[in-house]
Coordinates of C-alpha atoms in Angstrom, one line a residue:
Chain A
X1 CA 198.0 -123.1 -85.0
X2 CA 194.4 -122.7 -84.1
X3 CA 192.3 -119.7 -85.2
X4 CA 188.9 -118.9 -83.6
X5 CA 186.6 -116.9 -85.8
X6 CA 183.4 -115.5 -84.2
X7 CA 180.6 -115.1 -86.8
X8 CA 177.3 -113.3 -86.2
X9 CA 174.2 -114.1 -88.2
X10 CA 172.6 -110.9 -89.5
X11 CA 169.6 -110.2 -91.7
X12 CA 170.6 -110.0 -95.3
X13 CA 172.6 -106.7 -95.4
X14 CA 171.7 -106.1 -99.0
X15 CA 168.2 -105.6 -97.9
X16 CA 168.8 -103.8 -94.6
X17 CA 166.2 -101.2 -95.7
X18 CA 163.5 -103.9 -95.4
X19 CA 164.0 -104.4 -91.6
X20 CA 160.9 -103.2 -89.8
X21 CA 160.3 -101.6 -86.4
X22 CA 157.5 -103.2 -84.4
X23 CA 154.5 -101.0 -83.6
X24 CA 155.5 -100.6 -80.0
X25 CA 159.0 -99.6 -81.1
X26 CA 160.5 -102.2 -78.9
X27 CA 161.8 -104.6 -81.6
X28 CA 163.4 -104.7 -85.0
X29 CA 162.0 -107.5 -87.1
X30 CA 163.7 -108.9 -90.2
X31 CA 160.9 -111.3 -91.1
X32 CA 161.2 -112.6 -94.7
X33 CA 164.8 -111.6 -94.9
X34 CA 167.4 -114.3 -95.3
X35 CA 170.0 -114.8 -92.6
X36 CA 173.6 -114.3 -93.7
X37 CA 176.9 -114.4 -92.0
X38 CA 177.9 -110.8 -91.1
X39 CA 180.0 -109.8 -94.1
X40 CA 183.0 -108.6 -92.1
X41 CA 183.0 -111.9 -90.2
X42 CA 182.8 -113.8 -93.5
X43 CA 186.0 -111.9 -94.5
X44 CA 187.5 -113.1 -91.2
X45 CA 186.8 -116.7 -92.1
X46 CA 188.4 -116.1 -95.5
X47 CA 191.4 -114.4 -93.8
X48 CA 191.8 -117.4 -91.4
X49 CA 191.9 -119.8 -94.3
X50 CA 194.4 -117.7 -96.3
X51 CA 196.7 -117.5 -93.2
X52 CA 196.7 -121.2 -92.8
X53 CA 196.6 -122.5 -96.4
X54 CA 199.8 -124.1 -97.8
X55 CA 199.0 -122.8 -101.3
X56 CA 196.6 -120.3 -102.8
X57 CA 193.1 -121.9 -102.5
X58 CA 194.6 -125.3 -101.7
X59 CA 192.3 -125.9 -98.8
X60 CA 195.1 -127.7 -96.9
X61 CA 195.4 -125.9 -93.6
X62 CA 198.5 -125.7 -91.4
X63 CA 196.2 -125.7 -88.4
X64 CA 192.6 -125.5 -87.4
X65 CA 189.9 -122.9 -88.0
X66 CA 187.0 -123.0 -85.5
X67 CA 183.9 -120.9 -86.2
X68 CA 181.8 -119.8 -83.3
X69 CA 178.4 -118.1 -83.3
X70 CA 176.0 -116.9 -80.6
X71 CA 172.4 -117.2 -81.8
X72 CA 169.3 -119.3 -82.0
X73 CA 169.7 -123.0 -82.9
X74 CA 169.0 -122.5 -86.6
X75 CA 172.0 -120.1 -86.8
X76 CA 173.9 -123.4 -87.3
X77 CA 173.1 -122.8 -91.0
X78 CA 175.4 -119.8 -91.2
X79 CA 178.1 -121.8 -89.3
X80 CA 177.7 -124.6 -91.8
X81 CA 178.2 -122.0 -94.6
X82 CA 181.6 -121.1 -93.1
X83 CA 182.5 -124.8 -92.7
X84 CA 181.7 -125.2 -96.4
X85 CA 184.2 -122.5 -97.2
X86 CA 186.8 -124.7 -95.5
X87 CA 186.7 -124.1 -91.7
X88 CA 187.1 -127.3 -89.6
X89 CA 184.4 -127.2 -87.0
X90 CA 181.8 -125.0 -85.4
X91 CA 180.5 -124.0 -82.0
X92 CA 177.0 -122.7 -81.5
X93 CA 176.3 -120.8 -78.2
X94 CA 172.6 -120.7 -77.8
X95 CA 171.5 -117.1 -77.3
X96 CA 168.9 -114.5 -78.2
X97 CA 170.2 -111.4 -79.9
X98 CA 167.8 -109.1 -78.1
X99 CA 169.3 -110.3 -74.8
X100 CA 172.9 -109.7 -75.8
X101 CA 175.2 -106.7 -75.8
X102 CA 178.8 -106.4 -76.8
X103 CA 180.0 -106.9 -73.3
X104 CA 178.1 -110.2 -72.9
X105 CA 179.4 -111.4 -76.3
X106 CA 183.0 -110.6 -75.4
X107 CA 182.6 -112.5 -72.1
X108 CA 181.2 -115.6 -73.9
X109 CA 184.1 -115.5 -76.4
X110 CA 186.6 -115.1 -73.5
X111 CA 185.2 -118.3 -71.9
X112 CA 185.5 -120.1 -75.2
X113 CA 189.0 -118.9 -75.7
X114 CA 189.8 -120.3 -72.2
X115 CA 188.4 -123.7 -73.4
X116 CA 189.8 -123.7 -76.9
X117 CA 193.1 -122.0 -76.4
X118 CA 193.4 -120.5 -79.9
X119 CA 196.5 -118.6 -80.9
X120 CA 194.5 -116.0 -82.7
X121 CA 190.9 -114.7 -82.6
X122 CA 190.0 -113.2 -86.0
X123 CA 186.7 -111.4 -86.5
X124 CA 184.9 -108.7 -88.4
X125 CA 185.4 -105.1 -87.3
X126 CA 181.7 -104.7 -86.7
X127 CA 178.4 -106.5 -87.2
X128 CA 176.3 -104.7 -89.8
X129 CA 173.1 -104.8 -87.8
X130 CA 174.2 -103.4 -84.4
X131 CA 177.1 -101.4 -85.9
X132 CA 178.8 -101.2 -82.6
X133 CA 182.4 -102.1 -83.4
X134 CA 183.2 -103.1 -79.8
X135 CA 183.5 -106.8 -79.4
X136 CA 187.1 -107.5 -80.6
X137 CA 188.6 -104.7 -78.6
X138 CA 186.6 -105.7 -75.4
X139 CA 187.6 -109.3 -75.9
X140 CA 191.3 -108.4 -76.2
X141 CA 191.1 -106.5 -72.9
X142 CA 189.3 -109.4 -71.1
X143 CA 192.0 -111.8 -72.3
X144 CA 194.9 -109.4 -71.6
X145 CA 195.9 -109.9 -75.3
X146 CA 197.1 -107.3 -77.8
X147 CA 194.7 -106.1 -80.4
X148 CA 195.0 -105.1 -84.0
X149 CA 191.8 -103.6 -85.3
X150 CA 190.6 -102.7 -88.8
X151 CA 193.2 -104.9 -90.5
X152 CA 193.5 -104.2 -94.3
X153 CA 196.5 -106.4 -94.7
X154 CA 198.1 -109.2 -92.6
X155 CA 201.5 -110.7 -93.1
X156 CA 202.3 -113.9 -91.1
X157 CA 205.8 -115.4 -91.0
X158 CA 206.3 -119.1 -91.6
X159 CA 206.5 -119.8 -87.9
X160 CA 202.9 -118.6 -87.3
X161 CA 204.0 -116.9 -84.1
X162 CA 203.1 -113.3 -84.9
X163 CA 201.6 -111.0 -87.5
X164 CA 202.4 -107.7 -89.1
X165 CA 199.0 -105.9 -89.5
X166 CA 198.4 -102.9 -91.6
X167 CA 195.5 -101.1 -90.0
X168 CA 193.1 -98.9 -91.9
X169 CA 192.9 -95.7 -89.8
X170 CA 192.0 -92.1 -90.3
X171 CA 194.4 -90.4 -92.7
X172 CA 196.3 -93.6 -93.8
X173 CA 197.6 -96.9 -92.6
X174 CA 199.2 -97.8 -89.3
X175 CA 201.5 -100.9 -89.2
X176 CA 201.8 -102.9 -86.0
X177 CA 203.4 -106.2 -85.1
X178 CA 201.4 -108.4 -82.7
X179 CA 202.7 -111.5 -81.0
X180 CA 200.3 -114.3 -80.7
X181 CA 198.0 -114.9 -78.9
X182 CA 196.2 -111.8 -80.2
X183 CA 192.8 -110.5 -81.4
X184 CA 192.6 -109.1 -84.9
X185 CA 189.5 -107.4 -86.4
X186 CA 189.3 -107.1 -90.2
X187 CA 188.2 -104.4 -92.5
X188 CA 187.0 -104.9 -96.1
X189 CA 190.4 -104.6 -97.9
X190 CA 191.6 -107.7 -96.2
X191 CA 189.9 -109.8 -98.9
X192 CA 191.6 -108.0 -101.7
X193 CA 193.8 -110.4 -103.8
X194 CA 197.0 -109.6 -101.7
X195 CA 195.3 -108.9 -98.4
X196 CA 197.0 -111.8 -96.7
X197 CA 200.6 -112.9 -97.1
X198 CA 201.4 -116.0 -95.2
X199 CA 204.9 -116.4 -96.6
X200 CA 204.5 -120.0 -97.7
X201 CA 202.0 -119.1 -100.5
X202 CA 204.6 -116.8 -102.1
X203 CA 203.5 -114.0 -104.4
X204 CA 200.5 -115.7 -105.8
X205 CA 197.3 -113.6 -105.5
X206 CA 193.8 -114.6 -104.5
X207 CA 190.6 -113.7 -106.2
X208 CA 188.9 -110.6 -104.8
X209 CA 186.5 -111.3 -102.0
X210 CA 185.7 -114.3 -99.8
X211 CA 185.6 -117.6 -101.6
X212 CA 182.5 -119.4 -102.6
X213 CA 181.9 -122.8 -101.1
X214 CA 182.6 -125.5 -103.7
X215 CA 180.2 -128.4 -104.1
X216 CA 182.8 -130.7 -102.5
X217 CA 183.1 -128.2 -99.6
X218 CA 179.4 -128.2 -99.1
X219 CA 179.3 -132.0 -99.0
X220 CA 182.3 -132.1 -96.6
X221 CA 180.7 -129.5 -94.3
X222 CA 177.7 -131.7 -93.7
X223 CA 179.9 -134.1 -91.8
X224 CA 181.9 -131.5 -89.8
X225 CA 180.9 -131.2 -86.2
X226 CA 179.1 -128.2 -84.7
X227 CA 179.1 -128.4 -80.9
X228 CA 176.2 -126.7 -79.0
X229 CA 176.6 -125.1 -75.7
X230 CA 174.6 -122.6 -73.5
X231 CA 175.8 -119.4 -71.9
X232 CA 174.9 -120.9 -68.5
X233 CA 177.1 -123.9 -69.2
X234 CA 179.9 -121.4 -69.9
X235 CA 179.1 -119.6 -66.7
X236 CA 178.6 -116.1 -68.2
X237 CA 176.8 -113.4 -66.3
X238 CA 174.0 -112.4 -68.8
X239 CA 173.1 -109.0 -67.3
X240 CA 172.8 -106.4 -70.0
X241 CA 175.0 -103.3 -69.6
X242 CA 173.5 -101.6 -72.6
X243 CA 169.7 -101.8 -73.2
X244 CA 167.9 -100.6 -76.3
X245 CA 164.8 -99.0 -74.9
X246 CA 163.2 -98.2 -78.3
X247 CA 163.8 -98.1 -82.0
X248 CA 162.8 -95.2 -84.2
X249 CA 163.0 -94.5 -87.9
X250 CA 165.6 -92.0 -88.7
X251 CA 164.6 -88.7 -90.4
X252 CA 164.8 -89.1 -94.1
X253 CA 166.1 -86.5 -96.6
X254 CA 163.5 -85.4 -99.1
X255 CA 164.1 -85.5 -102.8
X256 CA 164.7 -82.0 -104.2
X257 CA 164.6 -81.0 -107.8
X258 CA 166.0 -82.3 -111.0
X259 CA 167.9 -79.8 -113.1
X260 CA 168.3 -80.0 -116.8
X261 CA 171.9 -78.7 -117.3
X262 CA 175.1 -78.0 -115.6
X263 CA 174.4 -74.3 -116.1
X264 CA 171.1 -74.5 -114.2
X265 CA 172.9 -76.5 -111.5
X266 CA 175.6 -74.0 -111.0
X267 CA 173.0 -71.1 -110.9
X268 CA 171.0 -73.0 -108.2
X269 CA 174.1 -73.8 -106.1
X270 CA 175.1 -70.1 -106.3
X271 CA 171.8 -68.3 -105.9
X272 CA 169.5 -70.7 -104.1
X273 CA 171.7 -72.9 -101.9
X274 CA 174.5 -70.3 -101.7
X275 CA 177.2 -72.9 -101.5
X276 CA 179.4 -71.8 -104.4
Chain B
X1 CA 176.9 -84.4 -59.7
X2 CA 177.7 -86.0 -63.0
X3 CA 180.9 -84.9 -64.5
X4 CA 181.9 -85.8 -68.0
X5 CA 185.4 -86.5 -69.4
X6 CA 186.2 -85.9 -73.0
X7 CA 189.1 -87.9 -74.4
X8 CA 191.1 -87.0 -77.5
X9 CA 194.3 -88.2 -79.1
X10 CA 196.4 -85.4 -80.6
X11 CA 198.8 -85.9 -83.5
X12 CA 201.1 -83.2 -84.8
X13 CA 199.6 -80.7 -82.4
X14 CA 196.5 -80.5 -84.6
X15 CA 193.3 -79.7 -82.7
X16 CA 190.4 -80.9 -84.8
X17 CA 187.0 -79.3 -85.0
X18 CA 185.6 -82.6 -83.7
X19 CA 187.0 -81.7 -80.2
X20 CA 184.6 -78.7 -80.1
X21 CA 181.8 -80.9 -81.3
X22 CA 182.5 -83.3 -78.4
X23 CA 182.6 -80.3 -76.1
X24 CA 179.1 -79.3 -77.4
X25 CA 177.9 -82.8 -76.6
X26 CA 179.6 -82.8 -73.1
X27 CA 178.2 -79.4 -72.3
X28 CA 174.7 -80.6 -73.0
X29 CA 175.2 -83.7 -71.0
X30 CA 176.7 -81.8 -68.1
X31 CA 173.9 -79.3 -68.1
X32 CA 171.3 -82.1 -68.1
X33 CA 172.9 -83.9 -65.2
X34 CA 174.2 -80.9 -63.3
X35 CA 177.9 -81.2 -63.5
X36 CA 180.9 -80.0 -65.5
X37 CA 183.1 -81.5 -68.2
X38 CA 186.8 -81.8 -68.5
X39 CA 189.1 -82.8 -71.3
X40 CA 191.9 -85.3 -71.4
X41 CA 194.4 -84.9 -74.3
X42 CA 196.9 -87.7 -75.0
X43 CA 199.9 -87.5 -77.4
X44 CA 203.6 -87.5 -77.8
X45 CA 203.8 -83.7 -77.8
X46 CA 200.9 -81.4 -76.9
X47 CA 203.0 -78.2 -76.5
X48 CA 201.3 -76.6 -79.5
X49 CA 197.9 -77.9 -78.9
X50 CA 197.2 -77.1 -75.2
X51 CA 196.4 -73.4 -75.6
X52 CA 193.7 -74.2 -78.2
X53 CA 192.4 -77.2 -76.2
X54 CA 192.0 -74.8 -73.2
X55 CA 189.4 -72.9 -75.2
X56 CA 186.9 -75.8 -75.4
X57 CA 185.1 -74.6 -72.2
X58 CA 186.4 -77.5 -70.1
X59 CA 186.6 -77.2 -66.3
X60 CA 190.0 -78.6 -66.6
X61 CA 192.3 -79.8 -69.4
X62 CA 194.4 -82.9 -68.5
X63 CA 197.4 -83.5 -70.6
X64 CA 199.1 -86.9 -70.9
X65 CA 202.4 -86.8 -72.8
X66 CA 205.1 -89.4 -73.4
X67 CA 207.2 -90.1 -76.5
X68 CA 205.4 -93.4 -77.4
X69 CA 201.9 -92.0 -77.0
X70 CA 201.9 -90.7 -80.5
X71 CA 201.5 -94.3 -81.7
X72 CA 198.0 -94.4 -80.2
X73 CA 198.1 -98.0 -79.2
X74 CA 195.0 -99.0 -77.3
X75 CA 197.0 -101.2 -74.9
X76 CA 198.9 -98.1 -73.8
X77 CA 196.0 -95.5 -73.9
X78 CA 193.3 -97.4 -72.1
X79 CA 195.1 -97.5 -68.7
X80 CA 195.9 -93.8 -68.9
X81 CA 192.2 -92.9 -69.5
X82 CA 191.2 -95.3 -66.7
X83 CA 193.6 -93.5 -64.3
X84 CA 192.2 -90.1 -65.0
X85 CA 188.6 -91.4 -64.9
X86 CA 188.9 -93.0 -61.6
X87 CA 190.8 -90.1 -60.0
X88 CA 187.9 -87.8 -60.8
X89 CA 184.2 -88.3 -60.1
X90 CA 183.3 -88.9 -63.8
X91 CA 180.0 -90.4 -64.8
X92 CA 180.6 -90.5 -68.5
X93 CA 183.6 -90.6 -70.8
X94 CA 183.1 -89.5 -74.4
X95 CA 185.3 -89.3 -77.5
X96 CA 184.6 -88.2 -81.1
X97 CA 184.4 -91.5 -83.1
X98 CA 187.9 -91.3 -84.8
X99 CA 189.7 -94.5 -85.6
X100 CA 191.7 -94.1 -82.4
X101 CA 188.6 -93.8 -80.3
X102 CA 186.9 -96.7 -82.0
X103 CA 190.0 -98.8 -81.2
X104 CA 190.5 -97.6 -77.6
X105 CA 187.1 -97.0 -76.1
X106 CA 185.7 -100.5 -76.2
X107 CA 189.0 -101.8 -74.6
X108 CA 188.5 -99.1 -71.9
X109 CA 184.9 -100.1 -71.4
X110 CA 185.8 -103.8 -70.9
X111 CA 188.6 -102.7 -68.6
X112 CA 186.4 -100.8 -66.2
X113 CA 183.4 -103.1 -66.7
X114 CA 181.3 -100.3 -68.3
X115 CA 178.7 -100.4 -71.0
X116 CA 179.3 -98.4 -74.2
X117 CA 177.2 -96.7 -76.8
X118 CA 179.0 -96.2 -80.2
X119 CA 178.6 -93.4 -82.7
X120 CA 175.9 -91.5 -80.8
X121 CA 174.0 -88.9 -82.8
X122 CA 171.6 -87.6 -80.1
X123 CA 171.2 -87.3 -76.4
X124 CA 168.3 -86.9 -74.0
X125 CA 167.9 -87.0 -70.3
X126 CA 165.0 -88.2 -68.2
X127 CA 164.5 -89.3 -64.6
X128 CA 168.2 -89.0 -63.9
X129 CA 169.4 -91.1 -66.9
X130 CA 170.9 -90.5 -70.3
X131 CA 169.4 -91.9 -73.4
X132 CA 171.6 -92.1 -76.4
X133 CA 170.4 -92.2 -80.0
X134 CA 172.5 -94.3 -82.3
X135 CA 172.2 -95.4 -85.9
X136 CA 172.0 -99.2 -86.6
X137 CA 171.3 -101.4 -89.5
X138 CA 173.4 -99.3 -91.9
X139 CA 171.5 -96.2 -90.8
X140 CA 168.0 -97.7 -91.4
X141 CA 167.0 -97.7 -87.7
X142 CA 167.9 -95.5 -84.8
X143 CA 168.2 -97.3 -81.5
X144 CA 167.7 -95.4 -78.2
X145 CA 170.0 -97.0 -75.7
X146 CA 170.6 -96.6 -72.0
X147 CA 173.7 -97.8 -70.1
X148 CA 173.4 -99.5 -66.7
X149 CA 176.9 -99.1 -65.3
X150 CA 178.3 -96.4 -63.0
X151 CA 180.5 -95.0 -65.7
X152 CA 179.1 -94.7 -69.3
X153 CA 181.4 -94.9 -72.3
X154 CA 180.4 -93.1 -75.4
X155 CA 181.7 -92.2 -78.8
X156 CA 179.8 -89.6 -80.8
X157 CA 179.6 -88.7 -84.4
X158 CA 181.0 -85.1 -84.4
X159 CA 179.0 -84.3 -87.6
X160 CA 175.8 -84.4 -85.5
X161 CA 176.8 -81.9 -82.8
X162 CA 177.5 -78.3 -83.8
X163 CA 181.0 -77.3 -82.7
X164 CA 181.2 -75.0 -79.7
X165 CA 182.8 -71.7 -80.4
X166 CA 186.3 -71.5 -78.7
X167 CA 186.3 -69.2 -75.6
X168 CA 187.9 -68.8 -72.2
X169 CA 191.0 -70.5 -70.9
X170 CA 190.7 -73.7 -68.9
X171 CA 193.3 -74.6 -66.2
X172 CA 195.8 -77.3 -67.4
X173 CA 197.0 -80.2 -65.3
X174 CA 199.7 -82.6 -66.4
X175 CA 198.9 -86.3 -65.8
X176 CA 201.6 -88.6 -64.5
X177 CA 201.7 -91.2 -67.3
X178 CA 201.8 -94.8 -65.9
X179 CA 204.4 -97.2 -67.1
X180 CA 203.3 -99.5 -69.9
X181 CA 201.5 -102.7 -68.8
X182 CA 203.0 -106.1 -69.8
X183 CA 200.5 -106.5 -72.7
X184 CA 202.0 -103.4 -74.4
X185 CA 205.2 -105.5 -74.9
X186 CA 203.1 -107.9 -77.1
X187 CA 202.5 -105.2 -79.7
X188 CA 205.1 -103.2 -81.6
X189 CA 204.3 -100.0 -83.6
X190 CA 206.1 -100.2 -86.9
X191 CA 205.0 -97.0 -88.6
X192 CA 202.4 -94.9 -90.3
X193 CA 201.8 -94.5 -94.0
X194 CA 200.0 -91.3 -94.6
X195 CA 197.4 -91.4 -97.4
X196 CA 198.9 -89.1 -100.0
X197 CA 196.5 -86.2 -100.2
X198 CA 196.9 -82.5 -100.3
X199 CA 193.2 -82.0 -99.9
X200 CA 191.3 -81.3 -96.7
X201 CA 190.4 -84.0 -94.2
X202 CA 187.3 -85.9 -95.6
X203 CA 185.6 -86.0 -92.2
X204 CA 185.9 -82.2 -91.7
X205 CA 185.8 -80.8 -95.2
X206 CA 183.2 -78.1 -96.1
X207 CA 182.7 -79.6 -99.6
X208 CA 183.1 -83.3 -100.6
X209 CA 183.2 -84.5 -104.2
X210 CA 182.5 -88.3 -104.2
X211 CA 182.7 -90.9 -106.9
X212 CA 181.0 -94.3 -107.2
X213 CA 181.0 -97.4 -109.4
X214 CA 180.0 -95.1 -112.3
X215 CA 183.5 -93.7 -112.3
X216 CA 184.4 -97.0 -114.1
X217 CA 188.2 -96.8 -113.5
X218 CA 190.8 -95.5 -111.1
X219 CA 192.2 -93.2 -113.7
X220 CA 188.9 -91.4 -114.1
X221 CA 189.0 -90.0 -110.5
X222 CA 191.2 -87.3 -111.9
X223 CA 188.2 -85.4 -113.1
X224 CA 186.8 -85.4 -109.6
X225 CA 190.1 -84.3 -108.2
X226 CA 190.2 -81.4 -110.6
X227 CA 186.8 -80.2 -109.4
X228 CA 187.7 -80.9 -105.8
X229 CA 190.9 -78.9 -106.0
X230 CA 189.0 -76.0 -107.5
X231 CA 186.5 -76.0 -104.7
X232 CA 189.0 -76.7 -101.9
X233 CA 187.0 -79.9 -101.4
X234 CA 187.9 -83.4 -100.1
X235 CA 187.4 -86.4 -102.4
X236 CA 185.3 -89.3 -101.2
X237 CA 184.0 -92.6 -102.6
X238 CA 181.3 -95.1 -102.3
X239 CA 182.0 -98.6 -101.1
X240 CA 181.4 -99.9 -104.6
X241 CA 184.2 -97.7 -105.9
X242 CA 186.5 -98.9 -103.0
X243 CA 185.6 -102.5 -103.7
X244 CA 186.3 -102.1 -107.4
X245 CA 189.8 -100.9 -106.4
X246 CA 189.3 -97.3 -107.8
X247 CA 190.4 -95.7 -104.6
X248 CA 191.8 -96.4 -101.2
X249 CA 189.5 -97.6 -98.4
X250 CA 190.4 -94.4 -96.4
X251 CA 188.1 -92.4 -98.7
X252 CA 185.0 -94.5 -98.3
X253 CA 182.0 -92.6 -97.1
X254 CA 179.3 -94.8 -95.5
X255 CA 178.0 -96.4 -92.3
X256 CA 181.1 -98.6 -92.1
X257 CA 183.5 -95.9 -93.5
X258 CA 183.7 -92.2 -92.9
X259 CA 180.8 -90.2 -91.7
X260 CA 180.6 -86.8 -93.4
X261 CA 178.3 -83.8 -93.2
X262 CA 179.7 -81.0 -95.4
X263 CA 178.0 -77.9 -96.6
X264 CA 177.9 -79.4 -100.1
X265 CA 178.2 -83.0 -101.1
X266 CA 178.5 -83.8 -104.8
X267 CA 177.8 -87.5 -105.6
X268 CA 179.1 -88.6 -109.0
X269 CA 178.1 -91.9 -110.4
X270 CA 176.9 -93.1 -107.0
X271 CA 173.7 -95.1 -107.0
X272 CA 172.9 -94.2 -103.4
X273 CA 173.0 -97.5 -101.6
X274 CA 171.8 -97.2 -98.0
X275 CA 175.2 -98.0 -96.7
X276 CA 176.5 -94.9 -98.5
X277 CA 173.6 -92.6 -97.7
X278 CA 174.0 -93.4 -94.0
X279 CA 177.5 -91.8 -94.2
X280 CA 176.5 -88.5 -95.9
X281 CA 172.8 -87.8 -95.3
X282 CA 173.5 -85.1 -92.8
X283 CA 175.2 -83.0 -95.5
X284 CA 173.5 -79.6 -95.9
X285 CA 173.2 -79.6 -99.7
X286 CA 173.4 -82.8 -101.8
X287 CA 174.0 -82.8 -105.5
X288 CA 173.7 -86.0 -107.5
X289 CA 175.0 -86.6 -111.0
X290 CA 174.1 -89.9 -112.4
X291 CA 173.0 -91.1 -115.9
X292 CA 170.4 -93.5 -114.4
X293 CA 167.4 -91.4 -113.6
X294 CA 166.0 -94.2 -111.4
X295 CA 169.1 -94.2 -109.1
X296 CA 168.0 -94.0 -105.4
X297 CA 170.5 -91.2 -104.8
X298 CA 168.0 -88.8 -106.5
X299 CA 165.5 -89.5 -103.7
X300 CA 167.8 -87.8 -101.2
X301 CA 169.5 -85.2 -103.4
X302 CA 168.6 -81.5 -103.3
X303 CA 169.7 -81.1 -106.9
X304 CA 169.8 -84.0 -109.3
X305 CA 171.3 -84.0 -112.7
X306 CA 170.6 -86.9 -115.0
X307 CA 173.6 -86.9 -117.2
X308 CA 176.8 -88.7 -118.2
X309 CA 179.2 -87.7 -115.5
X310 CA 182.2 -87.9 -117.9
X311 CA 180.6 -85.0 -119.7
X312 CA 178.9 -83.2 -116.8
X313 CA 181.7 -83.1 -114.3
X314 CA 184.3 -81.4 -116.6
X315 CA 181.5 -79.0 -117.6
X316 CA 180.8 -78.3 -113.9
X317 CA 184.5 -77.8 -113.3
X318 CA 184.7 -75.3 -116.2
X319 CA 181.6 -73.5 -114.9
X320 CA 183.0 -73.2 -111.4
X321 CA 186.3 -72.0 -112.7
X322 CA 184.5 -69.3 -114.7
X323 CA 182.4 -68.3 -111.7
X324 CA 185.6 -68.0 -109.5
X325 CA 187.0 -65.8 -112.3

């Protein structure tokens, strides 16, 4: 089985408050911030490994995990991080984030799917910079494949031909069964200890969160191939459908007052704010 | 002429307030561009919802009903929306950003080759085009975006548009539901597990009581639940609390979780990470209870109480109980 995992490089999300808007309002700059794999995409890499592993954390995959990114050439660093976790190889599609929208990204991925013929595309539900939450769904449409978005749990039978996906939706969880090939987008609970059940690993539980690369993994990753390709070579129309015309700082809430006791708080809420 | 189509999925005949927020958005858009707005409702049974939907001020209410549409599968819903869109002269299709809309609308956009703006919080119109304001970078930046396709696909954050008051009666037209496409056979709906809660819907509650990492354990949420039940409030949580396994993901408030804007938001043991603040900063009144006086949540709270929440929350519950007599 082959799983394709698209991974976007984002500015360190733990310091998202440090991104700056250029003076002309036309760009967001993240200078000085470290690039990181988009957290939800990193969860997708972990999920792909858990689906294919023959034992909890064994690293022996019953298939291939291919990581793809669209970004500048040095985004190969983030791809390499995913290879160090245990993915087999990488593809870097050279592109400039400011000249991409979800539609172009979905089209690039559709072309790669045509080339690579994966059984499953597994990706984060959204990138934490653009926060659009569109690409997986759009890709599924372009491919004519079923989609299971916001996966909090995935069960895959031993034959690796389908998945039962528990989707995190408003008011609860919806369960669907998708036949492969399919597109699945993952939510954060997927990396809980029992987020993935691939049947062969049995009841054993994983550690919470995506795995850290081992030293051995990092050494091995240095030798794993990352193919580079351009959007022109893939024959993708790069006309933007959605353009960001300017960036602005959102209105901030102001700090109010500190109260010294519950009694004062209740009095303020009743008499001043009138919410009780 | 620029007509707008609102799309909503209805479960259990429940018409959410967000429908009227979407109507407020569509009314504004239609007024800007000189057109009207209509509403498409999809579900397995709309018999008890149609009358209420007809009070959203729409030029027409389209209803698409079939037994399997209650499952809200994108593979099934997208072609139905496309059919109604193309039959009318619609320039924009908009939906409140529910999990169904987040799932379906990007699939629809790719289907009709349209550009899409997600989770829009503001709208302007200039020289014949719409500009949508949308939060990015965990709410740290607003992007103003324009869409360059004949039909524009939009989801909105209902908390940012004041719901239209119900009035009038729109004519209702039944849509002939197309047969499922082959791809629909590749996905099977197995069921829905409702999050067990007798409390109001987090996204629409007037009061929200939220807990963060400071709650320390799953069992401790009971003190928030007591307060919430007394206030008729929903319970929420920060991502840290969800990550720590204290509470189900469905209760997460934040840029990647639920967006809330209640009258009163009570944050207990929540440090105030930007990710969280992005999901609740439109609340009218914010109360923060945290023992760390340096916690960033105090920068955005109207009323801050530096205290041990395990002491302060039960005290607050007792005080509210006394107040309510």
